[in-house]
Tab-separated table of C-alpha atoms in Angstrom:
chain	number	residue	atom	x	y	z
A	699	UNK	CA	0.000	0.000	0.000
A	700	UNK	CA	1.383	3.397	-0.957
A	701	UNK	CA	1.517	6.451	1.314
A	702	UNK	CA	-1.522	8.101	-0.296
A	703	UNK	CA	-3.689	5.030	0.261
A	704	UNK	CA	-2.487	4.800	3.861
A	705	UNK	CA	-3.365	8.481	4.365
A	706	UNK	CA	-6.898	7.850	3.083
A	707	UNK	CA	-7.457	4.894	5.408
A	708	UNK	CA	-6.114	6.807	8.432
A	709	UNK	CA	-8.268	9.852	7.616
A	710	UNK	CA	-11.391	7.700	7.260
A	711	UNK	CA	-10.759	6.259	10.721
A	712	UNK	CA	-9.759	9.524	12.401
A	713	UNK	CA	-12.653	11.554	10.937
A	714	UNK	CA	-15.240	8.839	11.493
A	715	UNK	CA	-16.207	8.692	7.827
A	716	UNK	CA	-19.208	6.397	7.387
A	717	UNK	CA	-19.623	6.394	3.605
A	718	UNK	CA	-17.043	6.641	0.815
A	719	UNK	CA	-18.482	7.560	-2.565
A	720	UNK	CA	-16.636	6.338	-5.621
A	721	UNK	CA	-17.185	8.797	-8.481
A	722	UNK	CA	-16.785	8.480	-12.237
A	723	UNK	CA	-18.643	9.770	-15.301
A	724	UNK	CA	-20.444	8.252	-18.223
A	725	UNK	CA	-19.642	9.277	-21.796
A	726	UNK	CA	-21.877	12.352	-21.757
A	727	UNK	CA	-20.328	13.544	-18.484
A	728	UNK	CA	-23.056	12.622	-15.999
A	729	UNK	CA	-21.540	11.996	-12.588
A	730	UNK	CA	-21.991	8.444	-11.293
A	731	UNK	CA	-21.523	7.331	-7.699
A	732	UNK	CA	-21.442	4.150	-5.658
A	733	UNK	CA	-21.042	4.302	-1.877
A	734	UNK	CA	-18.902	1.734	-0.074
A	735	UNK	CA	-18.439	1.134	3.627
A	736	UNK	CA	-15.114	2.225	5.142
A	737	UNK	CA	-14.143	-1.409	5.699
A	738	UNK	CA	-14.291	-1.990	1.931
A	739	UNK	CA	-11.923	0.804	0.920
A	740	UNK	CA	-8.685	-1.141	1.402
A	741	UNK	CA	-10.060	-3.913	-0.809
A	742	UNK	CA	-11.172	-1.337	-3.371
A	743	UNK	CA	-7.582	-0.048	-3.557
A	744	UNK	CA	-6.256	-3.561	-4.033
A	745	UNK	CA	-8.838	-5.080	-6.345
A	746	UNK	CA	-11.357	-2.445	-7.397
A	747	UNK	CA	-15.134	-2.523	-6.988
A	748	UNK	CA	-17.032	-4.509	-9.607
A	749	UNK	CA	-20.245	-3.347	-11.252
A	750	UNK	CA	-22.343	-3.781	-14.390
A	751	UNK	CA	-20.813	-1.439	-16.958
A	752	UNK	CA	-23.551	-2.104	-19.507
A	753	UNK	CA	-25.972	-0.153	-17.309
A	754	UNK	CA	-23.835	3.017	-17.700
A	755	UNK	CA	-24.343	5.198	-20.769
A	756	UNK	CA	-21.758	4.240	-23.394
A	757	UNK	CA	-19.424	2.347	-21.045
A	758	UNK	CA	-19.685	-1.280	-22.211
A	759	UNK	CA	-21.891	-3.565	-24.241
A	760	UNK	CA	-24.131	-6.150	-22.561
A	761	UNK	CA	-21.879	-9.071	-23.488
A	762	UNK	CA	-18.824	-7.433	-21.856
A	763	UNK	CA	-20.588	-5.908	-18.858
A	764	UNK	CA	-18.221	-6.612	-15.964
A	765	UNK	CA	-15.931	-3.698	-15.088
A	766	UNK	CA	-14.088	-2.505	-11.996
A	767	UNK	CA	-13.864	0.951	-10.395
A	768	UNK	CA	-10.412	1.659	-8.950
A	769	UNK	CA	-10.417	4.693	-6.597
A	770	UNK	CA	-7.654	7.251	-7.076
A	771	UNK	CA	-6.458	8.021	-3.515
A	772	UNK	CA	-5.041	11.397	-4.562
A	773	UNK	CA	-8.639	12.609	-5.119
A	774	UNK	CA	-9.892	11.762	-1.614
A	775	UNK	CA	-11.873	14.556	0.030
A	776	UNK	CA	-14.462	14.814	2.806
A	777	UNK	CA	-17.773	16.116	1.374
A	778	UNK	CA	-18.503	19.307	3.345
A	779	UNK	CA	-22.222	19.451	2.521
A	780	UNK	CA	-22.804	16.139	4.340
A	781	UNK	CA	-21.970	17.718	7.708
A	782	UNK	CA	-20.387	16.115	10.767
A	783	UNK	CA	-23.068	13.488	11.366
A	784	UNK	CA	-22.153	10.300	9.502
A	785	UNK	CA	-19.660	12.183	7.303
A	786	UNK	CA	-19.083	11.064	3.725
A	787	UNK	CA	-16.043	11.311	1.454
A	788	UNK	CA	-15.394	10.864	-2.244
A	789	UNK	CA	-12.706	9.581	-4.603
A	790	UNK	CA	-12.661	9.649	-8.393
A	791	UNK	CA	-12.154	6.292	-10.043
A	792	UNK	CA	-10.491	4.810	-13.080
A	793	UNK	CA	-12.529	2.073	-14.758
A	794	UNK	CA	-10.846	-1.160	-15.876
A	795	UNK	CA	-11.824	-4.478	-17.367
A	796	UNK	CA	-11.447	-7.666	-15.281
A	797	UNK	CA	-8.058	-8.360	-16.901
A	798	UNK	CA	-6.747	-5.038	-15.577
A	799	UNK	CA	-6.849	-3.054	-18.820
A	800	UNK	CA	-8.257	0.502	-18.818
A	801	UNK	CA	-11.851	0.547	-20.039
A	802	UNK	CA	-11.765	2.104	-23.501
A	803	UNK	CA	-14.982	4.016	-22.901
A	804	UNK	CA	-13.968	5.543	-19.554
A	805	UNK	CA	-13.802	9.324	-20.227
A	806	UNK	CA	-11.116	9.788	-17.571
A	807	UNK	CA	-8.992	7.193	-19.360
A	808	UNK	CA	-9.541	8.950	-22.705
A	809	UNK	CA	-8.018	12.118	-21.246
A	810	UNK	CA	-5.190	10.213	-19.525
A	811	UNK	CA	-4.270	8.567	-22.851
A	812	UNK	CA	-4.050	11.942	-24.574
A	813	UNK	CA	-2.070	13.468	-21.705
A	814	UNK	CA	0.364	10.548	-21.963
A	815	UNK	CA	0.917	11.350	-25.647
A	816	UNK	CA	1.660	14.960	-24.700
A	817	UNK	CA	4.036	13.766	-21.973
A	818	UNK	CA	5.899	11.646	-24.539
A	819	UNK	CA	6.587	14.907	-26.387
A	820	UNK	CA	7.774	16.545	-23.169
A	821	UNK	CA	4.600	18.564	-22.501
A	822	UNK	CA	2.345	18.994	-19.476
A	823	UNK	CA	-1.103	20.378	-20.303
A	824	UNK	CA	-2.604	22.991	-17.983
A	825	UNK	CA	-6.141	24.360	-18.063
A	826	UNK	CA	-8.074	27.124	-16.322
A	827	UNK	CA	-11.871	27.168	-16.838
A	828	UNK	CA	-14.300	30.058	-16.416
A	829	UNK	CA	-17.558	28.276	-15.617
A	830	UNK	CA	-20.863	30.084	-16.150
A	831	UNK	CA	-24.280	28.969	-14.935
A	832	UNK	CA	-27.699	30.353	-14.067
A	833	UNK	CA	-29.148	30.481	-10.568
A	834	UNK	CA	-32.938	30.223	-10.596
A	835	UNK	CA	-35.710	30.441	-8.025
A	836	UNK	CA	-36.650	26.807	-8.782
A	837	UNK	CA	-36.916	24.375	-11.680
A	838	UNK	CA	-40.699	24.092	-11.979
A	839	UNK	CA	-41.081	25.796	-15.352
A	840	UNK	CA	-44.740	24.918	-15.740
A	841	UNK	CA	-45.885	26.634	-12.539
A	842	UNK	CA	-44.314	30.071	-12.696
A	843	UNK	CA	-40.867	28.920	-11.637
A	844	UNK	CA	-37.556	28.807	-13.434
A	845	UNK	CA	-36.965	32.543	-13.084
A	846	UNK	CA	-33.516	34.052	-12.438
A	847	UNK	CA	-32.948	35.020	-8.810
A	848	UNK	CA	-32.113	38.622	-9.780
A	849	UNK	CA	-32.060	41.086	-12.675
A	850	UNK	CA	-28.425	42.107	-12.232
A	851	UNK	CA	-25.709	42.239	-14.877
A	852	UNK	CA	-21.976	41.830	-15.382
A	853	UNK	CA	-19.929	42.380	-12.192
A	854	UNK	CA	-22.950	43.981	-10.520
A	855	UNK	CA	-22.828	44.294	-6.751
A	856	UNK	CA	-26.337	43.537	-5.481
A	857	UNK	CA	-26.773	44.633	-1.842
A	858	UNK	CA	-28.587	41.920	0.048
A	859	UNK	CA	-28.759	39.803	-3.106
A	860	UNK	CA	-28.975	36.045	-2.934
A	861	UNK	CA	-26.065	35.720	-5.350
A	862	UNK	CA	-23.570	37.009	-2.760
A	863	UNK	CA	-24.597	34.407	-0.199
A	864	UNK	CA	-24.616	31.714	-2.839
A	865	UNK	CA	-21.150	32.482	-4.213
A	866	UNK	CA	-19.649	32.875	-0.738
A	867	UNK	CA	-21.035	29.513	0.366
A	868	UNK	CA	-20.053	27.760	-2.874
A	869	UNK	CA	-16.504	29.120	-2.933
A	870	UNK	CA	-15.976	28.230	0.712
A	871	UNK	CA	-17.178	24.701	0.048
A	872	UNK	CA	-14.895	24.339	-2.983
A	873	UNK	CA	-11.936	25.524	-0.919
A	874	UNK	CA	-12.853	22.965	1.762
A	875	UNK	CA	-12.599	20.337	-0.987
A	876	UNK	CA	-9.114	21.497	-1.931
A	877	UNK	CA	-10.276	23.263	-5.108
A	878	UNK	CA	-8.762	26.728	-5.463
A	879	UNK	CA	-11.041	29.429	-6.848
A	880	UNK	CA	-9.498	32.409	-8.610
A	881	UNK	CA	-12.579	34.581	-9.178
A	882	UNK	CA	-16.330	34.550	-8.622
A	883	UNK	CA	-18.766	37.195	-9.812
A	884	UNK	CA	-22.144	37.958	-11.337
A	885	UNK	CA	-22.177	37.393	-15.092
A	886	UNK	CA	-24.016	39.331	-17.806
A	887	UNK	CA	-27.376	37.560	-17.669
A	888	UNK	CA	-29.963	37.963	-14.882
A	889	UNK	CA	-29.208	35.346	-12.244
A	890	UNK	CA	-26.090	34.277	-14.170
A	891	UNK	CA	-22.914	33.614	-12.213
A	892	UNK	CA	-19.322	32.680	-12.998
A	893	UNK	CA	-16.737	30.832	-10.938
A	894	UNK	CA	-13.184	30.531	-12.270
A	895	UNK	CA	-11.054	27.658	-11.036
A	896	UNK	CA	-7.333	28.177	-10.622
A	897	UNK	CA	-4.886	26.720	-13.172
A	898	UNK	CA	-4.109	23.027	-12.732
A	899	UNK	CA	-3.093	20.089	-14.877
A	900	UNK	CA	-5.932	19.030	-17.169
A	901	UNK	CA	-6.859	15.815	-15.329
A	902	UNK	CA	-7.109	17.618	-11.997
A	903	UNK	CA	-9.127	20.395	-13.641
A	904	UNK	CA	-11.578	17.907	-15.172
A	905	UNK	CA	-12.075	16.251	-11.767
A	906	UNK	CA	-12.524	19.699	-10.228
A	907	UNK	CA	-15.152	20.691	-12.800
A	908	UNK	CA	-17.207	17.594	-12.027
A	909	UNK	CA	-16.908	18.342	-8.306
A	910	UNK	CA	-17.725	22.010	-8.828
A	911	UNK	CA	-20.949	21.193	-10.695
A	912	UNK	CA	-22.045	19.009	-7.797
A	913	UNK	CA	-21.159	21.685	-5.240
A	914	UNK	CA	-23.090	24.344	-7.168
A	915	UNK	CA	-26.177	22.120	-7.327
A	916	UNK	CA	-25.941	21.241	-3.622
A	917	UNK	CA	-25.481	24.845	-2.453
A	918	UNK	CA	-28.315	26.068	-4.664
A	919	UNK	CA	-30.698	23.481	-3.193
A	920	UNK	CA	-29.488	24.324	0.312
A	921	UNK	CA	-30.534	27.948	-0.314
A	922	UNK	CA	-33.875	26.939	-1.911
A	923	UNK	CA	-32.652	27.845	-5.393
A	924	UNK	CA	-31.788	25.855	-8.489
A	925	UNK	CA	-28.649	25.938	-10.653
A	926	UNK	CA	-28.417	24.940	-14.299
A	927	UNK	CA	-25.391	24.623	-16.588
A	928	UNK	CA	-27.601	24.419	-19.674
A	929	UNK	CA	-25.798	26.283	-22.501
A	930	UNK	CA	-28.742	28.525	-23.473
A	931	UNK	CA	-31.625	28.373	-20.986
A	932	UNK	CA	-33.100	31.742	-22.049
A	933	UNK	CA	-33.521	32.913	-25.621
A	934	UNK	CA	-33.177	36.582	-24.625
A	935	UNK	CA	-30.183	36.276	-22.297
A	936	UNK	CA	-26.538	35.215	-22.767
A	937	UNK	CA	-25.673	31.539	-22.833
A	938	UNK	CA	-23.401	29.801	-20.347
A	939	UNK	CA	-19.947	29.039	-21.689
A	940	UNK	CA	-16.827	27.603	-20.141
A	941	UNK	CA	-14.054	29.695	-21.667
A	942	UNK	CA	-10.945	27.636	-20.998
A	943	UNK	CA	-7.375	28.948	-20.857
A	944	UNK	CA	-4.793	26.457	-22.132
A	945	UNK	CA	-1.019	26.213	-21.924
A	946	UNK	CA	1.736	23.646	-22.435
A	947	UNK	CA	4.770	23.470	-20.188
A	948	UNK	CA	8.089	21.762	-20.735
A	949	UNK	CA	9.169	21.179	-17.158
A	950	UNK	CA	8.959	24.608	-15.529
A	951	UNK	CA	9.122	26.451	-18.858
A	952	UNK	CA	6.022	27.759	-20.606
A	953	UNK	CA	6.233	26.370	-24.148
A	954	UNK	CA	3.870	29.089	-25.410
A	955	UNK	CA	6.115	31.966	-24.325
A	956	UNK	CA	8.726	33.735	-26.424
A	957	UNK	CA	10.149	37.046	-25.281
A	958	UNK	CA	9.856	39.570	-28.084
A	959	UNK	CA	7.373	37.525	-30.089
A	960	UNK	CA	4.064	39.056	-31.107
A	961	UNK	CA	1.891	38.849	-27.996
A	962	UNK	CA	4.966	37.007	-26.607
A	963	UNK	CA	3.696	33.885	-28.339
A	964	UNK	CA	6.202	31.199	-29.390
A	965	UNK	CA	6.137	29.124	-32.571
A	966	UNK	CA	4.839	26.236	-30.471
A	967	UNK	CA	2.012	28.417	-29.212
A	968	UNK	CA	1.150	29.655	-32.684
A	969	UNK	CA	1.090	26.126	-34.108
A	970	UNK	CA	-1.061	24.980	-31.183
A	971	UNK	CA	-3.600	27.707	-31.978
A	972	UNK	CA	-3.465	26.776	-35.678
A	973	UNK	CA	-4.203	23.162	-34.755
A	974	UNK	CA	-7.198	24.194	-32.656
A	975	UNK	CA	-8.505	26.331	-35.512
A	976	UNK	CA	-7.995	23.671	-38.170
A	977	UNK	CA	-9.857	21.031	-36.187
A	978	UNK	CA	-12.362	23.187	-34.291
A	979	UNK	CA	-15.361	22.292	-36.508
A	980	UNK	CA	-14.830	18.540	-36.099
A	981	UNK	CA	-14.342	18.658	-32.299
A	982	UNK	CA	-17.382	20.871	-31.705
A	983	UNK	CA	-19.731	17.907	-31.198
A	984	UNK	CA	-17.595	17.094	-28.138
A	985	UNK	CA	-17.048	20.581	-26.731
A	986	UNK	CA	-20.691	21.489	-27.428
A	987	UNK	CA	-22.601	18.255	-27.114
A	988	UNK	CA	-26.258	19.292	-26.857
A	989	UNK	CA	-28.841	20.558	-29.302
A	990	UNK	CA	-29.144	23.570	-27.014
A	991	UNK	CA	-25.390	24.256	-27.289
A	992	UNK	CA	-25.864	25.650	-30.798
A	993	UNK	CA	-28.452	28.148	-29.621
A	994	UNK	CA	-25.592	29.625	-27.579
A	995	UNK	CA	-22.950	29.474	-30.343
A	996	UNK	CA	-25.233	31.202	-32.848
A	997	UNK	CA	-27.113	33.422	-30.398
A	998	UNK	CA	-24.686	36.351	-30.197
A	999	UNK	CA	-23.626	37.784	-26.818
A	1000	UNK	CA	-19.916	37.211	-27.537
A	1001	UNK	CA	-20.309	33.476	-28.192
A	1002	UNK	CA	-17.986	32.542	-31.078
A	1003	UNK	CA	-19.524	31.398	-34.359
A	1004	UNK	CA	-16.521	31.574	-36.696
A	1005	UNK	CA	-13.061	30.024	-36.630
A	1006	UNK	CA	-10.876	33.036	-35.886
A	1007	UNK	CA	-8.283	34.115	-33.380
A	1008	UNK	CA	-7.270	37.473	-31.950
A	1009	UNK	CA	-5.533	39.202	-29.089
A	1010	UNK	CA	-8.156	41.358	-27.431
A	1011	UNK	CA	-11.079	40.238	-29.567
A	1012	UNK	CA	-13.896	38.617	-27.648
A	1013	UNK	CA	-15.812	37.771	-30.825
A	1014	UNK	CA	-13.034	35.357	-31.837
A	1015	UNK	CA	-13.030	31.619	-31.212
A	1016	UNK	CA	-9.530	31.766	-29.722
A	1017	UNK	CA	-8.142	34.699	-27.788
A	1018	UNK	CA	-4.562	35.374	-26.687
A	1019	UNK	CA	-4.836	37.282	-23.384
A	1020	UNK	CA	-1.970	39.549	-22.366
A	1021	UNK	CA	-2.855	40.612	-18.840
A	1022	UNK	CA	0.716	40.250	-17.500
A	1023	UNK	CA	3.142	40.719	-20.417
A	1024	UNK	CA	6.242	40.547	-18.220
A	1025	UNK	CA	5.290	37.194	-16.687
A	1026	UNK	CA	6.243	34.248	-18.921
A	1027	UNK	CA	4.201	31.761	-16.884
A	1028	UNK	CA	1.005	33.644	-17.766
A	1029	UNK	CA	1.265	33.176	-21.550
A	1030	UNK	CA	-1.728	31.151	-22.685
A	1031	UNK	CA	-4.580	30.848	-25.153
A	1032	UNK	CA	-8.295	30.976	-24.415
A	1033	UNK	CA	-10.712	28.648	-26.238
A	1034	UNK	CA	-14.163	30.254	-26.131
A	1035	UNK	CA	-16.509	27.754	-27.810
A	1036	UNK	CA	-16.715	25.076	-25.105
A	1037	UNK	CA	-19.835	25.303	-22.951
A	1038	UNK	CA	-20.475	24.541	-19.299
A	1039	UNK	CA	-22.340	21.308	-20.022
A	1040	UNK	CA	-19.445	19.596	-21.843
A	1041	UNK	CA	-17.842	16.414	-20.570
A	1042	UNK	CA	-14.525	17.990	-19.476
A	1043	UNK	CA	-12.500	14.782	-19.873
A	1044	UNK	CA	-13.455	14.310	-23.521
A	1045	UNK	CA	-13.416	18.032	-24.330
A	1046	UNK	CA	-9.904	18.557	-22.949
A	1047	UNK	CA	-8.716	15.434	-24.762
A	1048	UNK	CA	-9.841	16.579	-28.228
A	1049	UNK	CA	-8.670	20.162	-27.663
A	1050	UNK	CA	-5.225	18.932	-26.657
A	1051	UNK	CA	-5.096	16.488	-29.567
A	1052	UNK	CA	-5.950	19.260	-32.043
A	1053	UNK	CA	-3.268	21.558	-30.647
A	1054	UNK	CA	-0.628	18.812	-30.612
A	1055	UNK	CA	-1.361	17.949	-34.222
A	1056	UNK	CA	-0.786	21.582	-35.126
A	1057	UNK	CA	2.602	21.426	-33.397
A	1058	UNK	CA	3.599	18.049	-34.861
A	1059	UNK	CA	2.749	19.057	-38.416
A	1060	UNK	CA	3.902	22.670	-38.170
A	1061	UNK	CA	0.554	24.295	-38.956
A	1062	UNK	CA	0.848	27.956	-39.923
A	1063	UNK	CA	-1.325	30.415	-38.052
A	1064	UNK	CA	-3.716	32.498	-40.137
A	1065	UNK	CA	-3.832	36.300	-39.708
A	1066	UNK	CA	-5.672	37.427	-36.597
A	1067	UNK	CA	-9.165	38.900	-36.610
A	1068	UNK	CA	-9.026	42.524	-35.540
A	1069	UNK	CA	-12.687	43.471	-36.118
A	1070	UNK	CA	-15.839	42.304	-34.392
A	1071	UNK	CA	-16.488	39.149	-36.396
A	1072	UNK	CA	-20.228	39.358	-35.775
A	1073	UNK	CA	-20.454	42.823	-37.325
A	1074	UNK	CA	-18.865	41.776	-40.622
A	1075	UNK	CA	-21.033	40.795	-43.561
A	1076	UNK	CA	-21.027	37.237	-44.916
A	1077	UNK	CA	-19.101	38.471	-47.942
A	1078	UNK	CA	-16.484	40.137	-45.733
A	1079	UNK	CA	-16.076	37.028	-43.588
A	1080	UNK	CA	-15.680	34.804	-46.658
A	1081	UNK	CA	-13.117	37.164	-48.165
A	1082	UNK	CA	-11.087	36.932	-44.945
A	1083	UNK	CA	-11.333	33.140	-44.901
A	1084	UNK	CA	-13.372	32.941	-41.682
A	1085	UNK	CA	-15.021	29.524	-41.655
A	1086	UNK	CA	-18.142	29.023	-39.523
A	1087	UNK	CA	-18.412	26.616	-36.643
A	1088	UNK	CA	-21.181	24.015	-37.034
A	1089	UNK	CA	-24.586	25.663	-36.908
A	1090	UNK	CA	-26.393	22.700	-35.327
A	1091	UNK	CA	-25.668	19.433	-33.568
A	1092	UNK	CA	-26.544	17.571	-36.765
A	1093	UNK	CA	-23.933	19.609	-38.661
A	1094	UNK	CA	-21.348	18.981	-35.918
A	1095	UNK	CA	-22.025	15.233	-35.987
A	1096	UNK	CA	-21.461	15.062	-39.746
A	1097	UNK	CA	-18.091	16.825	-39.380
A	1098	UNK	CA	-17.019	14.636	-36.456
A	1099	UNK	CA	-17.993	11.489	-38.345
A	1100	UNK	CA	-15.238	12.130	-40.903
A	1101	UNK	CA	-12.611	13.151	-38.344
A	1102	UNK	CA	-9.616	10.866	-37.940
A	1103	UNK	CA	-8.341	13.055	-35.113
A	1104	UNK	CA	-11.510	12.699	-33.023
A	1105	UNK	CA	-11.815	8.976	-33.744
A	1106	UNK	CA	-8.219	8.338	-32.717
A	1107	UNK	CA	-8.457	10.504	-29.597
A	1108	UNK	CA	-11.733	9.122	-28.286
A	1109	UNK	CA	-11.120	5.520	-29.269
A	1110	UNK	CA	-13.523	3.363	-31.238
A	1111	UNK	CA	-16.036	2.700	-28.453
A	1112	UNK	CA	-16.490	6.295	-27.332
A	1113	UNK	CA	-16.460	7.590	-30.903
A	1114	UNK	CA	-19.151	5.140	-32.010
A	1115	UNK	CA	-21.270	5.785	-28.940
A	1116	UNK	CA	-21.075	9.559	-29.272
A	1117	UNK	CA	-22.181	9.343	-32.886
A	1118	UNK	CA	-25.074	7.027	-32.023
A	1119	UNK	CA	-26.162	9.079	-29.031
A	1120	UNK	CA	-25.938	12.439	-30.767
A	1121	UNK	CA	-27.848	11.233	-33.813
A	1122	UNK	CA	-30.596	10.002	-31.516
A	1123	UNK	CA	-30.661	13.282	-29.613
A	1124	UNK	CA	-30.838	15.298	-32.819
A	1125	UNK	CA	-33.758	13.243	-34.151
A	1126	UNK	CA	-35.630	13.657	-30.880
A	1127	UNK	CA	-35.149	17.396	-30.385
A	1128	UNK	CA	-34.603	18.907	-33.826
A	1129	UNK	CA	-38.135	20.292	-34.046
A	1130	UNK	CA	-38.238	21.596	-30.470
A	1131	UNK	CA	-37.541	25.009	-29.027
A	1132	UNK	CA	-35.961	26.252	-25.836
A	1133	UNK	CA	-39.001	26.011	-23.473
A	1134	UNK	CA	-39.436	22.333	-24.341
A	1135	UNK	CA	-35.737	21.691	-23.798
A	1136	UNK	CA	-35.883	23.421	-20.437
A	1137	UNK	CA	-38.764	21.297	-19.244
A	1138	UNK	CA	-37.107	18.130	-20.545
A	1139	UNK	CA	-33.396	18.648	-19.902
A	1140	UNK	CA	-32.863	21.135	-17.095
A	1141	UNK	CA	-32.362	18.517	-14.393
A	1142	UNK	CA	-29.574	16.644	-16.201
A	1143	UNK	CA	-27.519	19.784	-16.758
């Protein structure tokens, strides 16, 4: 038994933990949980916990159902919302087959595979998400509910507002879970909030996003409110994105930084951006996985609709921030299409794969967009070579279907399942509008 496992077992005993929840996600990013007794944790470390994988969306087929959940002791945390009576803890798990091989359709394994490819090239992949969501009075849309808790706007300070209490409680709870929060504030839409998690390696960030979603839901319910990460819950208000800042490091050196370069961006950084741009249309079905996601992408309010990049241009798909030009560690790129309902494991995997391909093949970066892309005419955008992102989930599926990069990154099982699932979702919802989607989908987001 390693030191981390021993620490977990000692903490369980010392803190009187009564339930240990083993967490993992299905292919679409829904959090799954099985609770084990403290006495079973040592065995779970040694042998895993078996369950029927065919009952989990996209995990296994019925004739290969048996899988094992192996808890990662480095992710152990006491769940603060459970209180001091019969306290509970959680650990994220890696899913394997009975012969000890990683389950091909485990989203966490998909990301770990891609991170291993980056590590073989000498890179560590860091991410920093800005997670937007709406806080509502409740979720009963048919009985006068589902209204934002306030009518405030971007960065507004609302004296006595519920948002202050909510954000304070949520941030404190995240900190108690070991998740560092950089910023929290009111976003542009009424009742819309944003919480930005501090930079971390991509696997840790993905785990933190899944935890953060759970915390936000729990705190909202505790305060008699309701939180939704749905990409576009209101036709007349901004959608909820998850702008994600990305960087590659070689040891302690930021591979994106070059002193004296334009925006202090290195050739590696420029090729990474070029890779993201070249493959953005085909990865969009992963970074924006719902029918409703495309209402956000094509609904204005600074959501990107065209494959462009720029320095201080918030209408671009990719932005190169320059808040601290003298600090090499801060050099990064911001990918603005991904929404708050994405499966972070799969989304980070395809984004990293696209950027690495740009580096490996020496992609050249197109000229930056200096104008507001939304204000240009179609003729002007075509003359500048600005290609559109997919305009619907159906369009995104068709582009992903022909993508070797996505197929290789996700693996055959996840790739096939995503295609099957998204086609089914498109057929079911293509004729529906936002109110129907709210009534039908709000709880799962």
